[in-house]
Coordinates of C-alpha atoms in Angstrom, one line a residue:
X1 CA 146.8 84.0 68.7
X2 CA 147.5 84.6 64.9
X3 CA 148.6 88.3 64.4
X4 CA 148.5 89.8 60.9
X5 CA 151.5 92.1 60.2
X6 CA 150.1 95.8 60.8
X7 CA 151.0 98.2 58.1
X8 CA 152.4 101.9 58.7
X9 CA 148.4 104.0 59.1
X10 CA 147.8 106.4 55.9
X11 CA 144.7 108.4 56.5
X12 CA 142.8 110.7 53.7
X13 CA 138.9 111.5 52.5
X14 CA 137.4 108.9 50.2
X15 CA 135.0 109.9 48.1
X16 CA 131.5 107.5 46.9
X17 CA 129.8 108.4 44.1
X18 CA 126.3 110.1 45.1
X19 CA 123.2 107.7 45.3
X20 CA 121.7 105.2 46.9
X21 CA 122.3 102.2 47.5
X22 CA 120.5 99.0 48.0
X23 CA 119.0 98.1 51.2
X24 CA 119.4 94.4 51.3
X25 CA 123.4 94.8 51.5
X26 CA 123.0 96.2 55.0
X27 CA 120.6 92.9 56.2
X28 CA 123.2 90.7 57.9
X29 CA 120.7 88.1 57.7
X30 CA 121.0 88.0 53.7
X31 CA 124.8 87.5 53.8
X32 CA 126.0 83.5 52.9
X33 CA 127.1 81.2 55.1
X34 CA 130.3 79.9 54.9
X35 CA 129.5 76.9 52.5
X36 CA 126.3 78.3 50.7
X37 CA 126.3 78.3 47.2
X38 CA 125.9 82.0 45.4
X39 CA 124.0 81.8 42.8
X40 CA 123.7 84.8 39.6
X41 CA 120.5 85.4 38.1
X42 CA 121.5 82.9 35.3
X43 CA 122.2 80.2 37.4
X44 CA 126.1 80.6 36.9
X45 CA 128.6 80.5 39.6
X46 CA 129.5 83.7 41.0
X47 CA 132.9 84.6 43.1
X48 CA 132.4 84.7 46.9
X49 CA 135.7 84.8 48.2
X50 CA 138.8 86.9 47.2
X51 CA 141.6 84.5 46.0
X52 CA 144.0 85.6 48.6
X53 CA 143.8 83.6 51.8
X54 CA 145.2 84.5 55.3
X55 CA 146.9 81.0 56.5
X56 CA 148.1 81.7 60.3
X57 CA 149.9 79.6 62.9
X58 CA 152.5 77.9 60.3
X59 CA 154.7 75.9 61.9
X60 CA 158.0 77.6 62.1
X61 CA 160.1 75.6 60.0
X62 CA 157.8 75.2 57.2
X63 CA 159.2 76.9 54.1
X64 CA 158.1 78.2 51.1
X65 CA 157.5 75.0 48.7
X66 CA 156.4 73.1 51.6
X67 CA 153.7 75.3 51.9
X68 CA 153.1 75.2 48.4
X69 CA 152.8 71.2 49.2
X70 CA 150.6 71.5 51.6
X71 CA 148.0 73.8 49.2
X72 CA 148.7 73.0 45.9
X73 CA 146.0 69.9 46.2
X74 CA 143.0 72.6 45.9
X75 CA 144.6 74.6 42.8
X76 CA 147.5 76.4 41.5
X77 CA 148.7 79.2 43.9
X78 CA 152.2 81.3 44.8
X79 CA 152.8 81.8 48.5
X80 CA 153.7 85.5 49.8
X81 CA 154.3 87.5 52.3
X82 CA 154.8 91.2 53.4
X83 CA 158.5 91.6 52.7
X84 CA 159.5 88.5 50.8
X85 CA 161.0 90.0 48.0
X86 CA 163.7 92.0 50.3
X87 CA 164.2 89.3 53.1
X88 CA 164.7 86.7 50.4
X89 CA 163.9 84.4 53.3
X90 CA 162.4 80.5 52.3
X91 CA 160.2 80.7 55.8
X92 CA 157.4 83.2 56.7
X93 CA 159.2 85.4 59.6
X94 CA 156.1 85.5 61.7
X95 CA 154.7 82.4 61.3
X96 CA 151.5 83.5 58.7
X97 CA 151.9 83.5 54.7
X98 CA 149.4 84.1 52.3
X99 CA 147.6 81.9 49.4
X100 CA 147.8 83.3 46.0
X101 CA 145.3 81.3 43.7
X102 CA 144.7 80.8 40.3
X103 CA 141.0 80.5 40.4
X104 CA 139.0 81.4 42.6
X105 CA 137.1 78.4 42.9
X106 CA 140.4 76.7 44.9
X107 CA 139.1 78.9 47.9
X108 CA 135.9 77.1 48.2
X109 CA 137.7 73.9 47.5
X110 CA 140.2 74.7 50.7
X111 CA 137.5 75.7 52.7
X112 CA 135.3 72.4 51.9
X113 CA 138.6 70.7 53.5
X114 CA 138.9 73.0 56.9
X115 CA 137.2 71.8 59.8
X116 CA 135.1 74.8 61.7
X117 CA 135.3 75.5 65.6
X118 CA 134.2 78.1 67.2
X119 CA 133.3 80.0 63.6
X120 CA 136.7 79.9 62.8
X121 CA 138.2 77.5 60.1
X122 CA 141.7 75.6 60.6
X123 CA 143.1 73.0 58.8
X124 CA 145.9 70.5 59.7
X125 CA 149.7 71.1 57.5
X126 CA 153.1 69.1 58.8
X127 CA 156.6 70.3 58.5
X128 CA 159.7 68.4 58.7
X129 CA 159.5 68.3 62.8
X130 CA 155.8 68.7 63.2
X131 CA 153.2 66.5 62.5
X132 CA 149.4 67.4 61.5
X133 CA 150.0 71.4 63.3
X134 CA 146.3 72.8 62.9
X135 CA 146.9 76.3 61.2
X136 CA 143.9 78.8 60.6
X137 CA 142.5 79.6 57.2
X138 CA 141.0 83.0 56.9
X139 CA 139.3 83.7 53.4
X140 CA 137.7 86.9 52.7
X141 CA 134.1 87.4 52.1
X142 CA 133.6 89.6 49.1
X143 CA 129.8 90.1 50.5
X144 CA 131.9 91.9 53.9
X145 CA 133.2 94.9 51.7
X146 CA 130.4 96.5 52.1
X147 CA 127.3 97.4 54.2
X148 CA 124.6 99.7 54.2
X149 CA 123.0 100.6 57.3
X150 CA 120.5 103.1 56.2
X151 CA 119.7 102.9 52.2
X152 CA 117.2 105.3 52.3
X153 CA 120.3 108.2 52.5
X154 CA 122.2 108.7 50.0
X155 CA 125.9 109.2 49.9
X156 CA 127.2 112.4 50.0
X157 CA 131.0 112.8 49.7
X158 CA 131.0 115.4 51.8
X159 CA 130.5 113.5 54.9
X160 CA 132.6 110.4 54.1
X161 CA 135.4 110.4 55.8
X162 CA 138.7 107.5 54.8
X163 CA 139.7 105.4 57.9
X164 CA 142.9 104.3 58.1
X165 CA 145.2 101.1 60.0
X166 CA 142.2 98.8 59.8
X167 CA 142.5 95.3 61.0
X168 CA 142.0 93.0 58.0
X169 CA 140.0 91.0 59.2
X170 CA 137.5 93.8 59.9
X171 CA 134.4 93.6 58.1
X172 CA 132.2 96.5 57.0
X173 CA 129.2 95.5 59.0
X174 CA 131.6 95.8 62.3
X175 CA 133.4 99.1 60.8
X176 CA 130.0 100.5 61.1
X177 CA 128.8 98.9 64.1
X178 CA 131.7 100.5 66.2
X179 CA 131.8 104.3 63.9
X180 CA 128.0 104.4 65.2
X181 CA 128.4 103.4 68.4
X182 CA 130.7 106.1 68.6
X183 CA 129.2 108.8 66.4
X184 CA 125.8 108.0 65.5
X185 CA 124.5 108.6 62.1
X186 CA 126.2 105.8 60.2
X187 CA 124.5 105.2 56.5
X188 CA 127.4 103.1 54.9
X189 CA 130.7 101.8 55.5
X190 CA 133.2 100.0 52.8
X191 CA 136.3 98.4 53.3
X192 CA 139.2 99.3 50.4
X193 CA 140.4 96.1 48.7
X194 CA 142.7 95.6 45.7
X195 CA 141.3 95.5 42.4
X196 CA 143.0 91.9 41.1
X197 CA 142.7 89.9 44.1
X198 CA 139.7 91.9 46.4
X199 CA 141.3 91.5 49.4
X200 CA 141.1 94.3 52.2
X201 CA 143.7 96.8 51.7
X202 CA 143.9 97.7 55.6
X203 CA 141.7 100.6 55.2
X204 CA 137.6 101.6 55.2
X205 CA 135.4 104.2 54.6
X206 CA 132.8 105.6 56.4
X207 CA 129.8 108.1 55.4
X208 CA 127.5 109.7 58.2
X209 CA 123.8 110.9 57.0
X210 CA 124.5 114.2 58.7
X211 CA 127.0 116.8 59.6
X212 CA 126.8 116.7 63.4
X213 CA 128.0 112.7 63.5
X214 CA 130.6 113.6 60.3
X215 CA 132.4 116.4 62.4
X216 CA 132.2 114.5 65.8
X217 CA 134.3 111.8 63.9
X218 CA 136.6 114.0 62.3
X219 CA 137.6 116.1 65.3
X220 CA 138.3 113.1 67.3
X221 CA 141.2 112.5 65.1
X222 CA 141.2 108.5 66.3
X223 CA 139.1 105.8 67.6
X224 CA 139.5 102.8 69.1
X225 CA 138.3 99.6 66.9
X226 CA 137.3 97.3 69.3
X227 CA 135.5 94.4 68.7
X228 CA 135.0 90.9 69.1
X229 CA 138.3 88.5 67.8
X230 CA 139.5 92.1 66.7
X231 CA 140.7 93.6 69.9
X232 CA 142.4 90.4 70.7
X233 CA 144.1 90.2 67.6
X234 CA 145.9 93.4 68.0
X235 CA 146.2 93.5 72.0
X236 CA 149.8 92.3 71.8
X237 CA 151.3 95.0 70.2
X238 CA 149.0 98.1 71.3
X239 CA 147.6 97.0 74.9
X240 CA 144.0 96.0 74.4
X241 CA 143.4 98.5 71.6
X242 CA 143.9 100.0 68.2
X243 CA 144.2 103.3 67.0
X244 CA 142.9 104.2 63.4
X245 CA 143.7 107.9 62.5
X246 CA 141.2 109.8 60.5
X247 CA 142.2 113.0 58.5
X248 CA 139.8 115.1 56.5
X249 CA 139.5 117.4 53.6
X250 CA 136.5 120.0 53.8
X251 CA 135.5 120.7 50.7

């Protein structure tokens, strides 16, 4: 089971811009495949995946340039880590790095090379004692930022509320899947990436089309994300579930 390191939970209220937004973001059926080209209105390429990649499962005496090695075939790219700078260790600690590339187009090249089971994508790296170890590779979706599940509301700041702790590889569509299972009233839900490389910053937002879902969320104080691949990913350190605090601001 590959883990992602789980940063310490900062909570506060996000605010969107009033507006609507456009309903064919919240049809799951309009969202690319893995290996569908995206197309602009010109006919030029357009960036699908953030150029940060998740690789999990290393072997554990695989270091840093070996990595590189292994990668560098699809583009330029530094390897990282939470903590590398301070531990000013060659090997990943926990046995997952990620990809830094140049060019975004590297991604799709790396993902061409993975073979898919079970909707998951791994691909095969060696190290000096093992041979041809299948590792995951877990790109990020730009299109899984956001989704709208109602675009006939629009958003009002003053029932948005900022989740915090979220698993990264959560996707907005399952954000607000689980935040209306729970509360109802779920119009939109975003997850906070990083402006250079877009990739999920371990936090979401959430806005509810009325006040009685809004306050039901905010007095919980915490849910449980559960869900799919999600609940398993976290189950080792938290016992089969996660918390996510939620603080609000009224206005």
């Amino acid at each position: 089971m590959f883990i992602e390191h789980l940063y310490h939970i900062r909570v506060r209220v996000d605010v969107i811009r009033d507006g609507f937004l456009d309903d064919g973001h919240g049809d799951p059926s309009l969202t690319p495949g893995l290996n569908s080209p995206t197309r602009g209105q010109n006919g030029e390429r357009m960036e699908r995946y953030s150029r940060k990649v998740f690789v999990g499962g290393l072997p554990p005496d695989i270091d840093e340039d070996e990595i590189t090695n292994s990668f560098r075939r699809y583009g330029h790219l530094v390897v990282d880590w939470p903590h590398k700078a301070e531990s000013k260790s060659y090997f990943p600690p926990k046995g997952y790095a990620f990809l830094l590339f140049q060019e975004e187009s590297s991604v799709q090249a790396l993902i061409d090379a993975c073979i898919e089971e079970d909707g998951k994508l791994y691909l095969c790296v060696s190290s000096p004692t093992i041979k041809d170890k299948p590792v995951q590779i877990r790109p990020w979706n730009l299109s899984d930022s956001d989704f709208v599940m109602d675009g006939s509301q629009p958003l009002d700041p003053r029932k948005t509320i900022f989740v915090g702790g979220v698993p990264r590889p959560l996707r907005a569509v399952e954000l607000a899947m689980i935040m209306d299972r729970l509360y109802g009233g779920v119009c939109y839900a975003g997850i906070d990436t990083d402006p250079e490389l877009k990739y999920p910053k371990g936090a979401g937002r959430v806005a509810f089309s009325n006040q009685q879902s809004y306050i039901a969320a905010i007095s919980a104080r915490f849910v449980q994300l559960q869900h799919n691949d999600i609940d398993k990913r976290v189950s080792e350190f938290l016992g089969r579930f996660f918390l996510a605090f939620l603080l609000f601001c009224l206005p």
